[in-house]
C-alpha positions as YAML, in Angstrom:
chain: A
units: angstrom
residues:
- id: 1
  name: MET
  ca: [-16.80, -8.63, -22.14]
- id: 2
  name: THR
  ca: [-13.56, -6.83, -21.27]
- id: 3
  name: LEU
  ca: [-13.64, -3.55, -19.39]
- id: 4
  name: ARG
  ca: [-10.99, -1.01, -20.33]
- id: 5
  name: VAL
  ca: [-9.67, 0.98, -17.34]
- id: 6
  name: ALA
  ca: [-7.67, 4.21, -17.36]
- id: 7
  name: CYS
  ca: [-6.15, 5.60, -14.16]
- id: 8
  name: VAL
  ca: [-5.52, 9.26, -13.36]
- id: 9
  name: GLY
  ca: [-2.76, 9.88, -10.83]
- id: 10
  name: ALA
  ca: [0.42, 7.86, -10.27]
- id: 11
  name: GLY
  ca: [1.26, 8.87, -6.71]
- id: 12
  name: TYR
  ca: [1.89, 6.67, -3.71]
- id: 13
  name: PHE
  ca: [-1.52, 5.03, -3.41]
- id: 14
  name: SER
  ca: [-1.94, 4.35, -7.12]
- id: 15
  name: GLN
  ca: [0.21, 1.24, -6.77]
- id: 16
  name: PHE
  ca: [-2.64, -0.54, -4.98]
- id: 17
  name: HIS
  ca: [-5.23, 0.47, -7.59]
- id: 18
  name: ILE
  ca: [-3.03, -0.55, -10.51]
- id: 19
  name: ASP
  ca: [-2.01, -3.86, -8.95]
- id: 20
  name: SER
  ca: [-5.68, -4.66, -8.38]
- id: 21
  name: TRP
  ca: [-6.80, -3.83, -11.91]
- id: 22
  name: ARG
  ca: [-4.14, -6.17, -13.25]
- id: 23
  name: ARG
  ca: [-5.49, -9.02, -11.13]
- id: 24
  name: ILE
  ca: [-9.15, -8.73, -12.10]
- id: 25
  name: PRO
  ca: [-10.34, -11.00, -14.94]
- id: 26
  name: HIS
  ca: [-11.90, -9.29, -17.95]
- id: 27
  name: VAL
  ca: [-10.19, -5.98, -17.14]
- id: 28
  name: GLU
  ca: [-7.49, -4.31, -19.25]
- id: 29
  name: LEU
  ca: [-5.44, -1.39, -17.92]
- id: 30
  name: VAL
  ca: [-5.15, 0.78, -21.01]
- id: 31
  name: GLY
  ca: [-3.53, 3.95, -19.67]
- id: 32
  name: VAL
  ca: [-2.19, 5.93, -16.72]
- id: 33
  name: CYS
  ca: [-2.09, 9.72, -16.64]
- id: 34
  name: ASP
  ca: [0.02, 11.90, -14.34]
- id: 35
  name: GLN
  ca: [1.39, 15.44, -14.49]
- id: 36
  name: VAL
  ca: [4.85, 13.89, -14.16]
- id: 37
  name: ARG
  ca: [5.31, 11.62, -17.15]
- id: 38
  name: GLU
  ca: [8.02, 9.55, -15.45]
- id: 39
  name: LYS
  ca: [5.56, 8.52, -12.75]
- id: 40
  name: ALA
  ca: [3.03, 7.39, -15.32]
- id: 41
  name: GLU
  ca: [5.69, 5.54, -17.31]
- id: 42
  name: ALA
  ca: [6.90, 3.75, -14.17]
- id: 43
  name: THR
  ca: [3.57, 1.90, -13.97]
- id: 44
  name: GLY
  ca: [4.33, 0.07, -17.20]
- id: 45
  name: ALA
  ca: [1.01, 1.12, -18.73]
- id: 46
  name: PRO
  ca: [0.66, 3.49, -21.69]
- id: 47
  name: ALA
  ca: [1.62, 6.86, -20.18]
- id: 48
  name: PHE
  ca: [-0.03, 10.25, -20.59]
- id: 49
  name: THR
  ca: [0.23, 13.70, -19.01]
- id: 50
  name: ASN
  ca: [-3.17, 15.03, -20.10]
- id: 51
  name: LEU
  ca: [-6.48, 13.41, -19.16]
- id: 52
  name: ALA
  ca: [-8.45, 14.49, -22.22]
- id: 53
  name: THR
  ca: [-5.68, 13.23, -24.50]
- id: 54
  name: MET
  ca: [-5.65, 9.87, -22.73]
- id: 55
  name: LEU
  ca: [-9.43, 9.52, -22.96]
- id: 56
  name: ASP
  ca: [-9.38, 10.16, -26.69]
- id: 57
  name: ALA
  ca: [-6.47, 7.79, -27.23]
- id: 58
  name: VAL
  ca: [-7.52, 4.76, -25.19]
- id: 59
  name: GLN
  ca: [-11.34, 5.01, -25.04]
- id: 60
  name: PRO
  ca: [-11.78, 3.55, -21.52]
- id: 61
  name: ASP
  ca: [-14.94, 2.12, -20.00]
- id: 62
  name: ILE
  ca: [-13.89, 3.03, -16.45]
- id: 63
  name: VAL
  ca: [-11.91, 6.07, -15.33]
- id: 64
  name: ASP
  ca: [-10.23, 5.65, -11.93]
- id: 65
  name: LEU
  ca: [-9.32, 9.00, -10.33]
- id: 66
  name: ILE
  ca: [-6.49, 8.53, -7.80]
- id: 67
  name: LEU
  ca: [-6.08, 12.20, -6.99]
- id: 68
  name: PRO
  ca: [-6.17, 14.58, -3.99]
- id: 69
  name: PRO
  ca: [-9.52, 16.38, -3.44]
- id: 70
  name: VAL
  ca: [-8.42, 19.67, -5.01]
- id: 71
  name: ARG
  ca: [-8.25, 17.95, -8.43]
- id: 72
  name: HIS
  ca: [-11.45, 15.88, -8.28]
- id: 73
  name: ALA
  ca: [-13.98, 18.26, -9.79]
- id: 74
  name: GLU
  ca: [-11.93, 19.18, -12.85]
- id: 75
  name: ALA
  ca: [-11.09, 15.54, -13.54]
- id: 76
  name: ILE
  ca: [-14.72, 14.43, -13.14]
- id: 77
  name: ARG
  ca: [-15.90, 17.14, -15.54]
- id: 78
  name: THR
  ca: [-13.29, 16.11, -18.10]
- id: 79
  name: ALA
  ca: [-14.16, 12.43, -17.78]
- id: 80
  name: ILE
  ca: [-17.91, 13.02, -18.08]
- id: 81
  name: ALA
  ca: [-17.37, 15.12, -21.19]
- id: 82
  name: HIS
  ca: [-15.90, 11.99, -22.77]
- id: 83
  name: GLN
  ca: [-18.65, 9.81, -24.21]
- id: 84
  name: ASN
  ca: [-19.51, 6.17, -23.50]
- id: 85
  name: LEU
  ca: [-18.08, 5.80, -20.01]
- id: 86
  name: LYS
  ca: [-19.56, 2.98, -17.93]
- id: 87
  name: ALA
  ca: [-18.31, 4.36, -14.59]
- id: 88
  name: ILE
  ca: [-16.04, 6.82, -12.81]
- id: 89
  name: ILE
  ca: [-14.34, 5.87, -9.56]
- id: 90
  name: CYS
  ca: [-12.99, 8.73, -7.43]
- id: 91
  name: GLN
  ca: [-10.71, 8.50, -4.42]
- id: 92
  name: LYS
  ca: [-11.70, 9.99, -1.08]
- id: 93
  name: PRO
  ca: [-11.88, 12.53, 0.50]
- id: 94
  name: PHE
  ca: [-14.50, 13.20, -2.19]
- id: 95
  name: CYS
  ca: [-14.08, 16.75, -3.56]
- id: 96
  name: GLU
  ca: [-13.12, 19.80, -1.52]
- id: 97
  name: ASN
  ca: [-16.46, 20.46, 0.15]
- id: 98
  name: LEU
  ca: [-20.11, 19.40, 0.23]
- id: 99
  name: ALA
  ca: [-21.29, 21.92, -2.38]
- id: 100
  name: GLU
  ca: [-18.68, 20.77, -4.89]
- id: 101
  name: ALA
  ca: [-19.49, 17.11, -4.19]
- id: 102
  name: GLU
  ca: [-23.21, 17.78, -4.74]
- id: 103
  name: ASP
  ca: [-22.41, 19.47, -8.06]
- id: 104
  name: MET
  ca: [-20.37, 16.47, -9.21]
- id: 105
  name: VAL
  ca: [-23.13, 14.05, -8.23]
- id: 106
  name: ALA
  ca: [-25.69, 16.10, -10.18]
- id: 107
  name: LEU
  ca: [-23.38, 16.25, -13.20]
- id: 108
  name: ALA
  ca: [-22.83, 12.48, -13.18]
- id: 109
  name: GLN
  ca: [-26.53, 11.76, -12.75]
- id: 110
  name: GLU
  ca: [-27.41, 14.07, -15.64]
- id: 111
  name: ALA
  ca: [-24.90, 12.22, -17.81]
- id: 112
  name: ASN
  ca: [-26.15, 8.83, -16.52]
- id: 113
  name: VAL
  ca: [-22.61, 7.83, -15.53]
- id: 114
  name: PRO
  ca: [-22.24, 5.88, -12.26]
- id: 115
  name: LEU
  ca: [-19.91, 7.83, -9.96]
- id: 116
  name: ILE
  ca: [-18.40, 5.70, -7.19]
- id: 117
  name: VAL
  ca: [-16.31, 6.94, -4.28]
- id: 118
  name: HIS
  ca: [-13.27, 4.76, -3.60]
- id: 119
  name: GLU
  ca: [-14.09, 4.37, 0.09]
- id: 120
  name: ASN
  ca: [-12.45, 1.02, 0.67]
- id: 121
  name: PHE
  ca: [-12.31, 0.49, 4.44]
- id: 122
  name: ARG
  ca: [-15.79, -1.03, 4.57]
- id: 123
  name: PHE
  ca: [-14.36, -3.68, 2.21]
- id: 124
  name: GLN
  ca: [-11.61, -4.72, 4.62]
- id: 125
  name: PRO
  ca: [-12.16, -8.41, 5.46]
- id: 126
  name: TRP
  ca: [-12.44, -7.86, 9.22]
- id: 127
  name: TYR
  ca: [-15.33, -5.39, 8.79]
- id: 128
  name: ARG
  ca: [-17.15, -7.66, 6.33]
- id: 129
  name: ARG
  ca: [-16.84, -10.49, 8.88]
- id: 130
  name: ALA
  ca: [-17.84, -8.19, 11.76]
- id: 131
  name: LYS
  ca: [-20.97, -7.22, 9.81]
- id: 132
  name: GLU
  ca: [-21.89, -10.90, 9.55]
- id: 133
  name: VAL
  ca: [-21.44, -11.33, 13.30]
- id: 134
  name: LEU
  ca: [-23.65, -8.31, 14.04]
- id: 135
  name: ASP
  ca: [-26.32, -9.42, 11.58]
- id: 136
  name: GLN
  ca: [-26.35, -12.90, 13.15]
- id: 137
  name: GLY
  ca: [-27.01, -11.39, 16.58]
- id: 138
  name: SER
  ca: [-23.97, -13.08, 18.10]
- id: 139
  name: LEU
  ca: [-23.32, -10.09, 20.38]
- id: 140
  name: GLY
  ca: [-26.89, -9.84, 21.65]
- id: 141
  name: ASP
  ca: [-28.03, -6.26, 22.13]
- id: 142
  name: LEU
  ca: [-25.24, -4.09, 20.76]
- id: 143
  name: TYR
  ca: [-24.14, -1.24, 23.03]
- id: 144
  name: GLN
  ca: [-21.05, 0.33, 21.49]
- id: 145
  name: VAL
  ca: [-18.43, 0.06, 18.75]
- id: 146
  name: THR
  ca: [-15.08, 1.71, 19.46]
- id: 147
  name: PHE
  ca: [-12.17, 2.19, 17.09]
- id: 148
  name: ARG
  ca: [-8.81, 3.45, 18.34]
- id: 149
  name: LEU
  ca: [-6.82, 4.88, 15.40]
- id: 150
  name: ARG
  ca: [-3.14, 4.43, 16.19]
- id: 151
  name: PRO
  ca: [-1.01, 4.33, 12.99]
- id: 152
  name: GLY
  ca: [2.00, 5.97, 14.68]
- id: 153
  name: ASP
  ca: [3.06, 7.82, 11.53]
- id: 154
  name: GLY
  ca: [2.46, 11.40, 12.64]
- id: 155
  name: GLN
  ca: [5.48, 12.27, 14.79]
- id: 156
  name: GLY
  ca: [8.22, 14.78, 13.97]
- id: 157
  name: ALA
  ca: [8.89, 17.43, 11.36]
- id: 158
  name: ASP
  ca: [9.04, 14.89, 8.51]
- id: 159
  name: ALA
  ca: [5.68, 13.25, 9.24]
- id: 160
  name: TYR
  ca: [4.01, 12.01, 6.00]
- id: 161
  name: LEU
  ca: [6.61, 13.65, 3.72]
- id: 162
  name: ALA
  ca: [7.91, 10.37, 2.31]
- id: 163
  name: ARG
  ca: [4.47, 9.02, 1.42]
- id: 164
  name: GLN
  ca: [1.78, 11.71, 1.12]
- id: 165
  name: PRO
  ca: [3.35, 15.12, 1.85]
- id: 166
  name: TYR
  ca: [0.16, 17.08, 1.18]
- id: 167
  name: PHE
  ca: [-1.12, 15.68, 4.51]
- id: 168
  name: GLN
  ca: [0.94, 18.32, 6.33]
- id: 169
  name: LYS
  ca: [-0.89, 21.19, 4.61]
- id: 170
  name: MET
  ca: [-4.48, 19.98, 5.02]
- id: 171
  name: LYS
  ca: [-6.32, 22.42, 7.29]
- id: 172
  name: ARG
  ca: [-8.79, 19.63, 8.05]
- id: 173
  name: PHE
  ca: [-6.80, 16.46, 8.46]
- id: 174
  name: LEU
  ca: [-7.68, 13.74, 10.98]
- id: 175
  name: ILE
  ca: [-11.38, 13.61, 10.16]
- id: 176
  name: HIS
  ca: [-11.43, 14.86, 6.55]
- id: 177
  name: GLU
  ca: [-8.61, 12.62, 5.36]
- id: 178
  name: THR
  ca: [-8.72, 9.65, 7.74]
- id: 179
  name: GLY
  ca: [-11.76, 9.65, 10.02]
- id: 180
  name: VAL
  ca: [-14.16, 9.56, 7.06]
- id: 181
  name: HIS
  ca: [-13.12, 5.92, 6.63]
- id: 182
  name: TRP
  ca: [-14.76, 5.09, 9.94]
- id: 183
  name: ILE
  ca: [-17.71, 7.42, 9.46]
- id: 184
  name: ASP
  ca: [-18.53, 5.35, 6.38]
- id: 185
  name: THR
  ca: [-17.63, 2.05, 8.06]
- id: 186
  name: PHE
  ca: [-19.83, 2.81, 11.07]
- id: 187
  name: ARG
  ca: [-22.67, 3.61, 8.62]
- id: 188
  name: TYR
  ca: [-22.07, 0.26, 6.94]
- id: 189
  name: LEU
  ca: [-22.06, -1.61, 10.25]
- id: 190
  name: LEU
  ca: [-24.69, 0.30, 12.23]
- id: 191
  name: GLY
  ca: [-26.77, 2.39, 9.84]
- id: 192
  name: PRO
  ca: [-26.76, 6.19, 9.69]
- id: 193
  name: PRO
  ca: [-26.07, 8.21, 12.86]
- id: 194
  name: HIS
  ca: [-28.53, 10.87, 13.99]
- id: 195
  name: ALA
  ca: [-26.14, 13.02, 16.05]
- id: 196
  name: VAL
  ca: [-22.41, 13.55, 16.65]
- id: 197
  name: TYR
  ca: [-20.15, 15.05, 19.29]
- id: 198
  name: ALA
  ca: [-16.48, 15.81, 18.63]
- id: 199
  name: ASP
  ca: [-13.43, 17.08, 20.49]
- id: 200
  name: LEU
  ca: [-10.47, 17.56, 18.13]
- id: 201
  name: ARG
  ca: [-6.93, 18.85, 18.64]
- id: 202
  name: ARG
  ca: [-3.51, 19.18, 17.02]
- id: 203
  name: VAL
  ca: [-0.58, 17.34, 18.64]
- id: 204
  name: ASN
  ca: [2.20, 17.73, 16.03]
- id: 205
  name: PRO
  ca: [2.74, 21.48, 15.40]
- id: 206
  name: VAL
  ca: [4.04, 20.94, 11.86]
- id: 207
  name: ILE
  ca: [0.61, 19.69, 10.77]
- id: 208
  name: ALA
  ca: [-1.83, 22.38, 9.62]
- id: 209
  name: GLY
  ca: [-4.93, 20.50, 10.75]
- id: 210
  name: GLU
  ca: [-6.04, 18.35, 13.66]
- id: 211
  name: ASP
  ca: [-4.27, 15.01, 14.15]
- id: 212
  name: ALA
  ca: [-5.98, 13.69, 17.29]
- id: 213
  name: GLY
  ca: [-9.42, 13.70, 18.88]
- id: 214
  name: PHE
  ca: [-12.62, 11.92, 19.81]
- id: 215
  name: VAL
  ca: [-15.86, 11.59, 17.87]
- id: 216
  name: VAL
  ca: [-19.01, 10.00, 19.32]
- id: 217
  name: LEU
  ca: [-21.81, 9.07, 16.91]
- id: 218
  name: ASP
  ca: [-25.34, 8.29, 18.11]
- id: 219
  name: HIS
  ca: [-27.01, 5.50, 16.12]
- id: 220
  name: ALA
  ca: [-30.43, 3.86, 16.34]
- id: 221
  name: ALA
  ca: [-31.52, 1.92, 19.43]
- id: 222
  name: GLY
  ca: [-29.06, 3.76, 21.65]
- id: 223
  name: VAL
  ca: [-25.97, 2.29, 19.97]
- id: 224
  name: ARG
  ca: [-22.89, 4.51, 20.11]
- id: 225
  name: ALA
  ca: [-19.87, 4.49, 17.83]
- id: 226
  name: VAL
  ca: [-16.67, 6.01, 19.18]
- id: 227
  name: PHE
  ca: [-13.75, 7.08, 17.00]
- id: 228
  name: ASP
  ca: [-10.68, 7.71, 19.18]
- id: 229
  name: GLY
  ca: [-7.91, 8.91, 16.88]
- id: 230
  name: ASN
  ca: [-4.29, 9.89, 17.43]
- id: 231
  name: ARG
  ca: [-1.91, 9.57, 14.50]
- id: 232
  name: ASN
  ca: [1.12, 10.14, 16.76]
- id: 233
  name: VAL
  ca: [0.66, 6.90, 18.70]
- id: 234
  name: ASP
  ca: [1.06, 3.34, 17.40]
- id: 235
  name: HIS
  ca: [-0.42, -0.03, 18.33]
- id: 236
  name: ALA
  ca: [0.89, -3.60, 18.50]
- id: 237
  name: ALA
  ca: [1.18, -4.70, 14.86]
- id: 238
  name: ASP
  ca: [3.92, -5.79, 12.47]
- id: 239
  name: ASN
  ca: [2.27, -3.41, 9.98]
- id: 240
  name: PRO
  ca: [0.52, -0.48, 11.72]
- id: 241
  name: ARG
  ca: [-1.20, 0.45, 8.45]
- id: 242
  name: ARG
  ca: [-2.96, -2.90, 8.11]
- id: 243
  name: THR
  ca: [-5.86, -2.03, 10.41]
- id: 244
  name: MET
  ca: [-4.45, 1.36, 11.57]
- id: 245
  name: GLY
  ca: [-5.64, 0.53, 15.08]
- id: 246
  name: GLU
  ca: [-7.83, -1.70, 17.20]
- id: 247
  name: ALA
  ca: [-11.59, -2.03, 17.66]
- id: 248
  name: THR
  ca: [-14.11, -3.50, 20.09]
- id: 249
  name: PHE
  ca: [-17.75, -4.35, 19.46]
- id: 250
  name: GLU
  ca: [-19.53, -4.64, 22.81]
- id: 251
  name: GLY
  ca: [-22.96, -6.14, 23.39]
- id: 252
  name: SER
  ca: [-25.04, -7.94, 25.98]
- id: 253
  name: GLY
  ca: [-23.91, -11.29, 24.62]
- id: 254
  name: GLY
  ca: [-20.20, -10.68, 24.34]
- id: 255
  name: VAL
  ca: [-17.33, -8.68, 22.88]
- id: 256
  name: LEU
  ca: [-15.81, -8.87, 19.41]
- id: 257
  name: THR
  ca: [-12.20, -7.60, 19.25]
- id: 258
  name: LEU
  ca: [-10.23, -6.51, 16.19]
- id: 259
  name: ARG
  ca: [-6.46, -6.58, 16.64]
- id: 260
  name: GLY
  ca: [-3.65, -5.02, 14.64]
- id: 261
  name: ASP
  ca: [-2.93, -8.27, 12.80]
- id: 262
  name: GLY
  ca: [-6.41, -8.20, 11.28]
- id: 263
  name: SER
  ca: [-7.74, -11.04, 13.42]
- id: 264
  name: LEU
  ca: [-11.15, -11.06, 15.10]
- id: 265
  name: GLY
  ca: [-11.80, -12.76, 18.43]
- id: 266
  name: LEU
  ca: [-15.24, -13.32, 19.99]
- id: 267
  name: ARG
  ca: [-15.54, -13.62, 23.77]
- id: 268
  name: LYS
  ca: [-18.95, -14.56, 25.08]
- id: 269
  name: HIS
  ca: [-20.32, -12.65, 28.07]
- id: 270
  name: GLY
  ca: [-18.89, -14.07, 31.30]
- id: 271
  name: ALA
  ca: [-16.24, -16.17, 29.53]
- id: 272
  name: GLN
  ca: [-12.50, -15.96, 30.18]
- id: 273
  name: SER
  ca: [-11.36, -16.92, 26.69]
- id: 274
  name: GLU
  ca: [-12.33, -16.06, 23.15]
- id: 275
  name: THR
  ca: [-12.86, -17.87, 19.87]
- id: 276
  name: VAL
  ca: [-10.92, -16.72, 16.81]
- id: 277
  name: ILE
  ca: [-13.49, -16.13, 14.08]
- id: 278
  name: LEU
  ca: [-11.08, -14.52, 11.60]
- id: 279
  name: PRO
  ca: [-7.38, -15.44, 11.54]
- id: 280
  name: PRO
  ca: [-4.58, -12.87, 11.18]
- id: 281
  name: ASP
  ca: [-4.41, -11.22, 7.79]
- id: 282
  name: ALA
  ca: [-1.69, -12.51, 5.46]
- id: 283
  name: HIS
  ca: [-1.96, -9.91, 2.70]
- id: 284
  name: GLU
  ca: [1.27, -7.94, 2.30]
- id: 285
  name: GLY
  ca: [-0.31, -4.90, 0.67]
- id: 286
  name: PHE
  ca: [-2.73, -2.33, 2.03]
- id: 287
  name: GLY
  ca: [-5.62, -2.96, 4.42]
- id: 288
  name: GLY
  ca: [-6.37, -6.62, 3.82]
- id: 289
  name: ASP
  ca: [-6.47, -6.06, 0.04]
- id: 290
  name: CYS
  ca: [-9.51, -3.79, 0.44]
- id: 291
  name: THR
  ca: [-8.64, -1.79, -2.68]
- id: 292
  name: HIS
  ca: [-8.92, -4.97, -4.73]
- id: 293
  name: ALA
  ca: [-12.17, -5.95, -3.00]
- id: 294
  name: LEU
  ca: [-13.77, -2.61, -3.85]
- id: 295
  name: GLN
  ca: [-12.62, -2.62, -7.46]
- id: 296
  name: LEU
  ca: [-13.71, -6.24, -7.91]
- id: 297
  name: HIS
  ca: [-17.11, -5.25, -6.48]
- id: 298
  name: VAL
  ca: [-17.43, -2.45, -9.06]
- id: 299
  name: VAL
  ca: [-16.46, -4.70, -11.97]
- id: 300
  name: SER
  ca: [-18.84, -7.44, -10.81]
- id: 301
  name: GLY
  ca: [-21.65, -4.93, -10.41]
- id: 302
  name: LEU
  ca: [-21.13, -3.40, -13.84]
- id: 303
  name: MET
  ca: [-21.08, -6.82, -15.48]
- id: 304
  name: SER
  ca: [-24.03, -8.29, -13.56]
- id: 305
  name: GLY
  ca: [-26.19, -5.23, -13.06]
- id: 306
  name: GLN
  ca: [-26.16, -5.75, -9.29]
- id: 307
  name: PRO
  ca: [-26.37, -2.64, -7.04]
- id: 308
  name: LEU
  ca: [-23.11, -0.84, -6.30]
- id: 309
  name: GLU
  ca: [-21.96, 0.26, -2.86]
- id: 310
  name: ASN
  ca: [-20.33, 3.67, -2.40]
- id: 311
  name: LEU
  ca: [-22.25, 5.51, -5.08]
- id: 312
  name: ALA
  ca: [-21.36, 9.19, -4.71]
- id: 313
  name: ALA
  ca: [-25.00, 10.23, -4.24]
- id: 314
  name: ASP
  ca: [-25.18, 8.09, -1.10]
- id: 315
  name: TYR
  ca: [-21.67, 9.10, -0.01]
- id: 316
  name: LEU
  ca: [-22.82, 12.71, 0.30]
- id: 317
  name: GLN
  ca: [-24.18, 11.67, 3.69]
- id: 318
  name: VAL
  ca: [-20.63, 10.88, 4.84]
- id: 319
  name: ILE
  ca: [-19.61, 14.43, 3.93]
- id: 320
  name: ARG
  ca: [-22.62, 15.84, 5.78]
- id: 321
  name: ILE
  ca: [-21.65, 13.84, 8.88]
- id: 322
  name: GLU
  ca: [-18.08, 15.11, 8.53]
- id: 323
  name: GLU
  ca: [-19.36, 18.68, 8.44]
- id: 324
  name: ALA
  ca: [-21.39, 18.00, 11.59]
- id: 325
  name: VAL
  ca: [-18.25, 16.66, 13.29]
- id: 326
  name: TYR
  ca: [-16.35, 19.88, 12.60]
- id: 327
  name: ARG
  ca: [-19.30, 22.01, 13.71]
- id: 328
  name: SER
  ca: [-19.43, 20.07, 16.97]
- id: 329
  name: ALA
  ca: [-15.69, 20.52, 17.54]
- id: 330
  name: GLU
  ca: [-16.00, 24.26, 16.90]
- id: 331
  name: THR
  ca: [-19.01, 24.79, 19.16]
- id: 332
  name: GLY
  ca: [-18.40, 22.16, 21.83]
- id: 333
  name: GLN
  ca: [-21.98, 20.97, 21.34]
- id: 334
  name: LYS
  ca: [-23.59, 17.77, 20.11]
- id: 335
  name: VAL
  ca: [-24.86, 18.32, 16.55]
- id: 336
  name: LYS
  ca: [-27.81, 16.60, 14.91]
- id: 337
  name: VAL
  ca: [-27.19, 15.04, 11.52]
...
């Protein structure tokens, strides 16, 4: 069986989606749609400027929406109106708000079309390996997981303009656009949180939303997850966007450390040295090839009938946690989830 894939959106990040689709066996990229025809044509795939026209022309099995949140709902409605889809994949942040996201989930469920959120950070190889370490109990009783976001791309008046200029205008930025990656990843690693506390601020005045801050998530058994984000500061890495920062997993039996090269080192409690359990990442693209890992997971699931991660109905919880983060930042209080 060959799955026919059509992509919507040919902006900066679409390159990683399109490259991945072309590497997956039994997948054919049959069309790319963008409001600017030249961008769609530059992908080398059949080019379109109208989604409905593309759907009628190429009859895809999977529609991959690589769009900013403001365009999600309309595109999902158009795709669902087209018959015989096997799945829709939608980039994050998913929709503009929780109510809209809930409407899209209900619409997809009514049409019996799997709707998957393209939340790819949990598919980065260092987090998949870290999950194995946690599940094996190698850290003993887990106390805390901390991630320090330090991509270093947020300084100056031209921050983000070359890559994703709409970042500057997002009234909710650090958490809504970026921090959701770790809200979902912490859920994947630790299970759902039951409360959050947040302190957010804006460092670069040209950015409409917050670009720095702290979020503390309370998980089961007293485990805490800490997201410490500042997009104005970098970290030691040849490619700051590989991991976008550094992480520590601390437990009674030792500490697992993620570095900017994508490597993981495990130091046992009381030891002076660590064991490398994942070597530095060699992938030249984005995030340890996590886009490819997610899309391969979707294709494998559709072909085998195995359960899919990141179904939009489950992802609604990420949006609810995000809303709790912003409520906490506004009130200065810990908020139950």
